[in-house]
mmCIF file of the C-alpha atoms, coordinates in Angstrom:
data_MODEL
# 
_entry.id   MODEL 
# 
loop_
_atom_site.group_PDB 
_atom_site.id 
_atom_site.type_symbol 
_atom_site.label_atom_id 
_atom_site.label_alt_id 
_atom_site.label_comp_id 
_atom_site.label_asym_id 
_atom_site.label_entity_id 
_atom_site.label_seq_id 
_atom_site.pdbx_PDB_ins_code 
_atom_site.Cartn_x 
_atom_site.Cartn_y 
_atom_site.Cartn_z 
_atom_site.occupancy 
_atom_site.B_iso_or_equiv 
_atom_site.pdbx_formal_charge 
_atom_site.auth_seq_id 
_atom_site.auth_comp_id 
_atom_site.auth_asym_id 
_atom_site.auth_atom_id 
_atom_site.pdbx_PDB_model_num 
ATOM 1   C CA . MET A 1 1   ? 8.894   -3.477  -23.952 1.00 0.00 ? 1   MET A CA 1 
ATOM 2   C CA . ASN A 1 2   ? 9.787   -1.708  -27.219 1.00 0.00 ? 2   ASN A CA 1 
ATOM 3   C CA . VAL A 1 3   ? 13.495  -2.356  -26.543 1.00 0.00 ? 3   VAL A CA 1 
ATOM 4   C CA . VAL A 1 4   ? 12.778  -6.086  -26.185 1.00 0.00 ? 4   VAL A CA 1 
ATOM 5   C CA . ARG A 1 5   ? 10.806  -6.192  -29.443 1.00 0.00 ? 5   ARG A CA 1 
ATOM 6   C CA . PHE A 1 6   ? 13.547  -4.272  -31.221 1.00 0.00 ? 6   PHE A CA 1 
ATOM 7   C CA . SER A 1 7   ? 16.208  -6.643  -29.850 1.00 0.00 ? 7   SER A CA 1 
ATOM 8   C CA . LEU A 1 8   ? 14.176  -9.701  -30.856 1.00 0.00 ? 8   LEU A CA 1 
ATOM 9   C CA . GLY A 1 9   ? 13.831  -8.286  -34.364 1.00 0.00 ? 9   GLY A CA 1 
ATOM 10  C CA . VAL A 1 10  ? 17.565  -7.584  -34.589 1.00 0.00 ? 10  VAL A CA 1 
ATOM 11  C CA . PHE A 1 11  ? 18.451  -11.143 -33.505 1.00 0.00 ? 11  PHE A CA 1 
ATOM 12  C CA . ILE A 1 12  ? 16.057  -12.642 -36.082 1.00 0.00 ? 12  ILE A CA 1 
ATOM 13  C CA . ILE A 1 13  ? 17.500  -10.419 -38.829 1.00 0.00 ? 13  ILE A CA 1 
ATOM 14  C CA . LEU A 1 14  ? 21.061  -11.403 -37.798 1.00 0.00 ? 14  LEU A CA 1 
ATOM 15  C CA . PHE A 1 15  ? 20.157  -15.088 -37.846 1.00 0.00 ? 15  PHE A CA 1 
ATOM 16  C CA . LEU A 1 16  ? 18.415  -14.890 -41.229 1.00 0.00 ? 16  LEU A CA 1 
ATOM 17  C CA . THR A 1 17  ? 21.249  -12.825 -42.708 1.00 0.00 ? 17  THR A CA 1 
ATOM 18  C CA . SER A 1 18  ? 23.794  -15.347 -41.429 1.00 0.00 ? 18  SER A CA 1 
ATOM 19  C CA . PHE A 1 19  ? 21.729  -18.233 -42.798 1.00 0.00 ? 19  PHE A CA 1 
ATOM 20  C CA . VAL A 1 20  ? 21.439  -16.671 -46.278 1.00 0.00 ? 20  VAL A CA 1 
ATOM 21  C CA . ASP A 1 21  ? 25.153  -15.747 -46.255 1.00 0.00 ? 21  ASP A CA 1 
ATOM 22  C CA . ILE A 1 22  ? 26.079  -19.316 -45.271 1.00 0.00 ? 22  ILE A CA 1 
ATOM 23  C CA . LEU A 1 23  ? 24.037  -20.682 -48.190 1.00 0.00 ? 23  LEU A CA 1 
ATOM 24  C CA . TYR A 1 24  ? 25.750  -18.307 -50.662 1.00 0.00 ? 24  TYR A CA 1 
ATOM 25  C CA . ASP A 1 25  ? 29.215  -18.968 -49.226 1.00 0.00 ? 25  ASP A CA 1 
ATOM 26  C CA . TRP A 1 26  ? 28.631  -22.745 -49.219 1.00 0.00 ? 26  TRP A CA 1 
ATOM 27  C CA . ASP A 1 27  ? 27.692  -22.620 -52.866 1.00 0.00 ? 27  ASP A CA 1 
ATOM 28  C CA . GLY A 1 28  ? 30.445  -20.140 -53.831 1.00 0.00 ? 28  GLY A CA 1 
ATOM 29  C CA . MET A 1 29  ? 33.302  -21.621 -51.769 1.00 0.00 ? 29  MET A CA 1 
ATOM 30  C CA . GLY A 1 30  ? 32.563  -25.217 -52.551 1.00 0.00 ? 30  GLY A CA 1 
ATOM 31  C CA . GLY A 1 31  ? 31.664  -26.592 -49.158 1.00 0.00 ? 31  GLY A CA 1 
ATOM 32  C CA . LEU A 1 32  ? 32.423  -26.294 -45.499 1.00 0.00 ? 32  LEU A CA 1 
ATOM 33  C CA . ASN A 1 33  ? 35.391  -24.152 -44.431 1.00 0.00 ? 33  ASN A CA 1 
ATOM 34  C CA . ALA A 1 34  ? 36.512  -21.922 -41.525 1.00 0.00 ? 34  ALA A CA 1 
ATOM 35  C CA . HIS A 1 35  ? 34.651  -18.865 -42.835 1.00 0.00 ? 35  HIS A CA 1 
ATOM 36  C CA . ILE A 1 36  ? 31.366  -20.769 -43.039 1.00 0.00 ? 36  ILE A CA 1 
ATOM 37  C CA . LEU A 1 37  ? 31.937  -22.274 -39.566 1.00 0.00 ? 37  LEU A CA 1 
ATOM 38  C CA . VAL A 1 38  ? 32.403  -18.783 -38.079 1.00 0.00 ? 38  VAL A CA 1 
ATOM 39  C CA . GLU A 1 39  ? 29.203  -17.605 -39.795 1.00 0.00 ? 39  GLU A CA 1 
ATOM 40  C CA . MET A 1 40  ? 27.346  -20.678 -38.541 1.00 0.00 ? 40  MET A CA 1 
ATOM 41  C CA . PHE A 1 41  ? 28.582  -19.935 -35.036 1.00 0.00 ? 41  PHE A CA 1 
ATOM 42  C CA . MET A 1 42  ? 27.433  -16.293 -35.308 1.00 0.00 ? 42  MET A CA 1 
ATOM 43  C CA . GLY A 1 43  ? 24.026  -17.356 -36.643 1.00 0.00 ? 43  GLY A CA 1 
ATOM 44  C CA . LEU A 1 44  ? 23.637  -19.940 -33.895 1.00 0.00 ? 44  LEU A CA 1 
ATOM 45  C CA . MET A 1 45  ? 24.587  -17.344 -31.242 1.00 0.00 ? 45  MET A CA 1 
ATOM 46  C CA . SER A 1 46  ? 21.951  -14.961 -32.688 1.00 0.00 ? 46  SER A CA 1 
ATOM 47  C CA . LEU A 1 47  ? 19.355  -17.727 -32.501 1.00 0.00 ? 47  LEU A CA 1 
ATOM 48  C CA . ILE A 1 48  ? 20.311  -18.592 -28.908 1.00 0.00 ? 48  ILE A CA 1 
ATOM 49  C CA . ALA A 1 49  ? 20.242  -14.899 -27.897 1.00 0.00 ? 49  ALA A CA 1 
ATOM 50  C CA . PHE A 1 50  ? 16.794  -14.623 -29.494 1.00 0.00 ? 50  PHE A CA 1 
ATOM 51  C CA . GLY A 1 51  ? 15.551  -17.621 -27.495 1.00 0.00 ? 51  GLY A CA 1 
ATOM 52  C CA . VAL A 1 52  ? 16.989  -16.370 -24.207 1.00 0.00 ? 52  VAL A CA 1 
ATOM 53  C CA . LEU A 1 53  ? 15.542  -12.893 -24.709 1.00 0.00 ? 53  LEU A CA 1 
ATOM 54  C CA . LEU A 1 54  ? 12.158  -14.308 -25.735 1.00 0.00 ? 54  LEU A CA 1 
ATOM 55  C CA . PHE A 1 55  ? 12.039  -16.605 -22.679 1.00 0.00 ? 55  PHE A CA 1 
ATOM 56  C CA . THR A 1 56  ? 13.194  -13.835 -20.317 1.00 0.00 ? 56  THR A CA 1 
ATOM 57  C CA . SER A 1 57  ? 10.614  -11.446 -21.728 1.00 0.00 ? 57  SER A CA 1 
ATOM 58  C CA . TRP A 1 58  ? 7.836   -14.041 -21.391 1.00 0.00 ? 58  TRP A CA 1 
ATOM 59  C CA . ARG A 1 59  ? 8.883   -14.895 -17.820 1.00 0.00 ? 59  ARG A CA 1 
ATOM 60  C CA . GLN A 1 60  ? 9.092   -11.232 -16.837 1.00 0.00 ? 60  GLN A CA 1 
ATOM 61  C CA . LYS A 1 61  ? 5.595   -10.665 -18.212 1.00 0.00 ? 61  LYS A CA 1 
ATOM 62  C CA . GLN A 1 62  ? 4.292   -13.552 -16.079 1.00 0.00 ? 62  GLN A CA 1 
ATOM 63  C CA . VAL A 1 63  ? 5.977   -12.173 -12.957 1.00 0.00 ? 63  VAL A CA 1 
ATOM 64  C CA . LEU A 1 64  ? 4.559   -8.700  -13.600 1.00 0.00 ? 64  LEU A CA 1 
ATOM 65  C CA . GLN A 1 65  ? 1.052   -10.129 -14.082 1.00 0.00 ? 65  GLN A CA 1 
ATOM 66  C CA . LYS A 1 66  ? 1.354   -12.077 -10.820 1.00 0.00 ? 66  LYS A CA 1 
ATOM 67  C CA . MET A 1 67  ? 2.609   -8.975  -9.017  1.00 0.00 ? 67  MET A CA 1 
ATOM 68  C CA . GLY A 1 68  ? -0.307  -7.004  -10.473 1.00 0.00 ? 68  GLY A CA 1 
ATOM 69  C CA . ASN A 1 69  ? -2.759  -9.628  -9.233  1.00 0.00 ? 69  ASN A CA 1 
ATOM 70  C CA . ASN A 1 70  ? -1.132  -9.622  -5.787  1.00 0.00 ? 70  ASN A CA 1 
ATOM 71  C CA . LEU A 1 71  ? -1.268  -5.830  -5.712  1.00 0.00 ? 71  LEU A CA 1 
ATOM 72  C CA . THR A 1 72  ? -4.957  -5.885  -6.645  1.00 0.00 ? 72  THR A CA 1 
ATOM 73  C CA . GLN A 1 73  ? -5.695  -8.414  -3.897  1.00 0.00 ? 73  GLN A CA 1 
ATOM 74  C CA . ALA A 1 74  ? -3.703  -6.391  -1.361  1.00 0.00 ? 74  ALA A CA 1 
ATOM 75  C CA . GLN A 1 75  ? -5.551  -3.211  -2.361  1.00 0.00 ? 75  GLN A CA 1 
ATOM 76  C CA . GLU A 1 76  ? -8.905  -4.978  -1.983  1.00 0.00 ? 76  GLU A CA 1 
ATOM 77  C CA . ALA A 1 77  ? -7.891  -6.279  1.453   1.00 0.00 ? 77  ALA A CA 1 
ATOM 78  C CA . LEU A 1 78  ? -6.709  -2.811  2.477   1.00 0.00 ? 78  LEU A CA 1 
ATOM 79  C CA . ASP A 1 79  ? -9.957  -1.222  1.272   1.00 0.00 ? 79  ASP A CA 1 
ATOM 80  C CA . SER A 1 80  ? -11.943 -3.807  3.214   1.00 0.00 ? 80  SER A CA 1 
ATOM 81  C CA . ALA A 1 81  ? -9.857  -3.229  6.353   1.00 0.00 ? 81  ALA A CA 1 
ATOM 82  C CA . GLN A 1 82  ? -10.241 0.544   6.036   1.00 0.00 ? 82  GLN A CA 1 
ATOM 83  C CA . HIS A 1 83  ? -14.002 0.181   5.610   1.00 0.00 ? 83  HIS A CA 1 
ATOM 84  C CA . GLN A 1 84  ? -14.182 -2.084  8.661   1.00 0.00 ? 84  GLN A CA 1 
ATOM 85  C CA . SER A 1 85  ? -11.990 0.314   10.651  1.00 0.00 ? 85  SER A CA 1 
ATOM 86  C CA . LYS A 1 86  ? -14.235 3.273   9.784   1.00 0.00 ? 86  LYS A CA 1 
ATOM 87  C CA . LYS A 1 87  ? -17.281 1.252   10.750  1.00 0.00 ? 87  LYS A CA 1 
ATOM 88  C CA . LEU A 1 88  ? -15.723 0.295   14.102  1.00 0.00 ? 88  LEU A CA 1 
ATOM 89  C CA . MET A 1 89  ? -14.604 3.864   14.776  1.00 0.00 ? 89  MET A CA 1 
ATOM 90  C CA . GLY A 1 90  ? -18.143 5.050   14.122  1.00 0.00 ? 90  GLY A CA 1 
ATOM 91  C CA . GLU A 1 91  ? -19.551 2.453   16.486  1.00 0.00 ? 91  GLU A CA 1 
ATOM 92  C CA . PHE A 1 92  ? -16.982 3.312   19.157  1.00 0.00 ? 92  PHE A CA 1 
ATOM 93  C CA . SER A 1 93  ? -17.842 6.995   18.780  1.00 0.00 ? 93  SER A CA 1 
ATOM 94  C CA . LYS A 1 94  ? -21.531 6.169   19.282  1.00 0.00 ? 94  LYS A CA 1 
ATOM 95  C CA . ILE A 1 95  ? -20.670 4.196   22.430  1.00 0.00 ? 95  ILE A CA 1 
ATOM 96  C CA . ILE A 1 96  ? -18.724 7.163   23.799  1.00 0.00 ? 96  ILE A CA 1 
ATOM 97  C CA . GLN A 1 97  ? -21.551 9.590   22.993  1.00 0.00 ? 97  GLN A CA 1 
ATOM 98  C CA . THR A 1 98  ? -24.112 7.258   24.590  1.00 0.00 ? 98  THR A CA 1 
ATOM 99  C CA . GLN A 1 99  ? -22.030 7.079   27.755  1.00 0.00 ? 99  GLN A CA 1 
ATOM 100 C CA . PHE A 1 100 ? -21.686 10.869  27.806  1.00 0.00 ? 100 PHE A CA 1 
ATOM 101 C CA . ASP A 1 101 ? -25.493 11.077  27.586  1.00 0.00 ? 101 ASP A CA 1 
ATOM 102 C CA . LEU A 1 102 ? -25.857 8.584   30.449  1.00 0.00 ? 102 LEU A CA 1 
ATOM 103 C CA . TRP A 1 103 ? -23.566 10.775  32.545  1.00 0.00 ? 103 TRP A CA 1 
ATOM 104 C CA . ASN A 1 104 ? -25.730 13.804  31.597  1.00 0.00 ? 104 ASN A CA 1 
ATOM 105 C CA . PHE A 1 105 ? -22.820 15.810  30.211  1.00 0.00 ? 105 PHE A CA 1 
ATOM 106 C CA . THR A 1 106 ? -23.612 19.225  28.748  1.00 0.00 ? 106 THR A CA 1 
ATOM 107 C CA . GLN A 1 107 ? -22.541 19.860  25.147  1.00 0.00 ? 107 GLN A CA 1 
ATOM 108 C CA . SER A 1 108 ? -19.482 21.772  26.416  1.00 0.00 ? 108 SER A CA 1 
ATOM 109 C CA . GLU A 1 109 ? -18.548 18.920  28.755  1.00 0.00 ? 109 GLU A CA 1 
ATOM 110 C CA . LYS A 1 110 ? -18.889 16.451  25.875  1.00 0.00 ? 110 LYS A CA 1 
ATOM 111 C CA . GLU A 1 111 ? -16.513 18.546  23.772  1.00 0.00 ? 111 GLU A CA 1 
ATOM 112 C CA . VAL A 1 112 ? -14.002 18.815  26.616  1.00 0.00 ? 112 VAL A CA 1 
ATOM 113 C CA . ALA A 1 113 ? -14.275 15.081  27.374  1.00 0.00 ? 113 ALA A CA 1 
ATOM 114 C CA . LEU A 1 114 ? -13.606 14.163  23.717  1.00 0.00 ? 114 LEU A CA 1 
ATOM 115 C CA . LEU A 1 115 ? -10.576 16.434  23.614  1.00 0.00 ? 115 LEU A CA 1 
ATOM 116 C CA . LEU A 1 116 ? -9.326  14.925  26.879  1.00 0.00 ? 116 LEU A CA 1 
ATOM 117 C CA . LEU A 1 117 ? -9.734  11.443  25.358  1.00 0.00 ? 117 LEU A CA 1 
ATOM 118 C CA . LYS A 1 118 ? -7.686  12.613  22.373  1.00 0.00 ? 118 LYS A CA 1 
ATOM 119 C CA . GLY A 1 119 ? -4.889  13.571  24.775  1.00 0.00 ? 119 GLY A CA 1 
ATOM 120 C CA . LEU A 1 120 ? -5.000  17.376  24.645  1.00 0.00 ? 120 LEU A CA 1 
ATOM 121 C CA . THR A 1 121 ? -3.913  19.354  27.687  1.00 0.00 ? 121 THR A CA 1 
ATOM 122 C CA . LEU A 1 122 ? -6.285  21.766  29.402  1.00 0.00 ? 122 LEU A CA 1 
ATOM 123 C CA . ASP A 1 123 ? -4.399  24.672  27.862  1.00 0.00 ? 123 ASP A CA 1 
ATOM 124 C CA . GLU A 1 124 ? -4.666  23.150  24.374  1.00 0.00 ? 124 GLU A CA 1 
ATOM 125 C CA . ILE A 1 125 ? -8.390  22.492  24.879  1.00 0.00 ? 125 ILE A CA 1 
ATOM 126 C CA . ALA A 1 126 ? -8.906  26.119  25.925  1.00 0.00 ? 126 ALA A CA 1 
ATOM 127 C CA . SER A 1 127 ? -7.087  27.242  22.801  1.00 0.00 ? 127 SER A CA 1 
ATOM 128 C CA . VAL A 1 128 ? -9.106  24.952  20.508  1.00 0.00 ? 128 VAL A CA 1 
ATOM 129 C CA . ARG A 1 129 ? -12.408 25.966  22.113  1.00 0.00 ? 129 ARG A CA 1 
ATOM 130 C CA . GLU A 1 130 ? -11.362 29.621  22.338  1.00 0.00 ? 130 GLU A CA 1 
ATOM 131 C CA . THR A 1 131 ? -12.109 29.790  26.063  1.00 0.00 ? 131 THR A CA 1 
ATOM 132 C CA . LYS A 1 132 ? -10.050 30.350  29.181  1.00 0.00 ? 132 LYS A CA 1 
ATOM 133 C CA . GLU A 1 133 ? -8.119  27.497  30.761  1.00 0.00 ? 133 GLU A CA 1 
ATOM 134 C CA . LYS A 1 134 ? -9.962  28.116  34.020  1.00 0.00 ? 134 LYS A CA 1 
ATOM 135 C CA . THR A 1 135 ? -13.296 27.462  32.256  1.00 0.00 ? 135 THR A CA 1 
ATOM 136 C CA . VAL A 1 136 ? -11.970 24.228  30.750  1.00 0.00 ? 136 VAL A CA 1 
ATOM 137 C CA . ARG A 1 137 ? -10.591 23.172  34.144  1.00 0.00 ? 137 ARG A CA 1 
ATOM 138 C CA . GLN A 1 138 ? -14.021 23.737  35.726  1.00 0.00 ? 138 GLN A CA 1 
ATOM 139 C CA . GLN A 1 139 ? -15.795 21.809  32.935  1.00 0.00 ? 139 GLN A CA 1 
ATOM 140 C CA . ALA A 1 140 ? -13.324 18.935  33.317  1.00 0.00 ? 140 ALA A CA 1 
ATOM 141 C CA . SER A 1 141 ? -13.874 18.899  37.071  1.00 0.00 ? 141 SER A CA 1 
ATOM 142 C CA . ASN A 1 142 ? -17.666 18.838  36.559  1.00 0.00 ? 142 ASN A CA 1 
ATOM 143 C CA . LEU A 1 143 ? -17.546 15.972  34.077  1.00 0.00 ? 143 LEU A CA 1 
ATOM 144 C CA . TYR A 1 144 ? -15.258 13.944  36.359  1.00 0.00 ? 144 TYR A CA 1 
ATOM 145 C CA . LYS A 1 145 ? -17.804 14.351  39.189  1.00 0.00 ? 145 LYS A CA 1 
ATOM 146 C CA . LYS A 1 146 ? -20.735 13.394  36.937  1.00 0.00 ? 146 LYS A CA 1 
ATOM 147 C CA . ALA A 1 147 ? -18.857 10.309  35.709  1.00 0.00 ? 147 ALA A CA 1 
ATOM 148 C CA . GLY A 1 148 ? -17.774 9.320   39.223  1.00 0.00 ? 148 GLY A CA 1 
ATOM 149 C CA . ILE A 1 149 ? -14.087 9.305   38.313  1.00 0.00 ? 149 ILE A CA 1 
ATOM 150 C CA . SER A 1 150 ? -11.092 11.125  39.709  1.00 0.00 ? 150 SER A CA 1 
ATOM 151 C CA . GLY A 1 151 ? -9.452  12.455  36.552  1.00 0.00 ? 151 GLY A CA 1 
ATOM 152 C CA . ARG A 1 152 ? -8.345  12.226  32.958  1.00 0.00 ? 152 ARG A CA 1 
ATOM 153 C CA . HIS A 1 153 ? -6.622  8.836   33.349  1.00 0.00 ? 153 HIS A CA 1 
ATOM 154 C CA . GLU A 1 154 ? -9.752  7.176   34.684  1.00 0.00 ? 154 GLU A CA 1 
ATOM 155 C CA . LEU A 1 155 ? -11.795 8.764   31.882  1.00 0.00 ? 155 LEU A CA 1 
ATOM 156 C CA . VAL A 1 156 ? -9.478  7.312   29.274  1.00 0.00 ? 156 VAL A CA 1 
ATOM 157 C CA . ALA A 1 157 ? -9.329  3.963   31.074  1.00 0.00 ? 157 ALA A CA 1 
ATOM 158 C CA . PHE A 1 158 ? -13.126 3.780   31.236  1.00 0.00 ? 158 PHE A CA 1 
ATOM 159 C CA . PHE A 1 159 ? -13.350 3.665   27.431  1.00 0.00 ? 159 PHE A CA 1 
ATOM 160 C CA . PHE A 1 160 ? -10.123 1.935   26.476  1.00 0.00 ? 160 PHE A CA 1 
ATOM 161 C CA . GLU A 1 161 ? -9.457  -0.740  29.099  1.00 0.00 ? 161 GLU A CA 1 
ATOM 162 C CA . ASP A 1 162 ? -11.896 -3.216  27.493  1.00 0.00 ? 162 ASP A CA 1 
ATOM 163 C CA . LEU A 1 163 ? -10.170 -2.749  24.138  1.00 0.00 ? 163 LEU A CA 1 
ATOM 164 C CA . LEU A 1 164 ? -6.846  -3.941  25.552  1.00 0.00 ? 164 LEU A CA 1 
ATOM 165 C CA . ILE A 1 165 ? -6.762  -7.703  25.892  1.00 0.00 ? 165 ILE A CA 1 
# 
């Protein structure tokens, strides 16, 4: 913005200098001539450049303010959506935990079931839980029996099929 202010100042100084010079030349040269016409043209061009720069600067400021307002509104909408998403995720997590309780899962089975829902393999679950894959496989088998399902896909489908419309 400092460049714009500087440029506006320069154009005003050029116009005023041209205007004063025209007055002196008019008086000293005895009227209108080619030299005075050129100076009038230069002064008029400085005035026009000042007007264009002033209008452009004003318009740009309006556009930036509108963009700032739009950005603020978008940020507020995003914050609201994130808050709502966190709330829904919390509620969904409670639903999952409630269902695990209804199936009488042990704490270990709950952990394995959550990791299965997240898409981890049995080997990855064993690594995360620092147990053997065989232990995880047995826990997965137990939780499938308790839930009355045949495997990982049915476990995932149990919780997610109602979310897909």
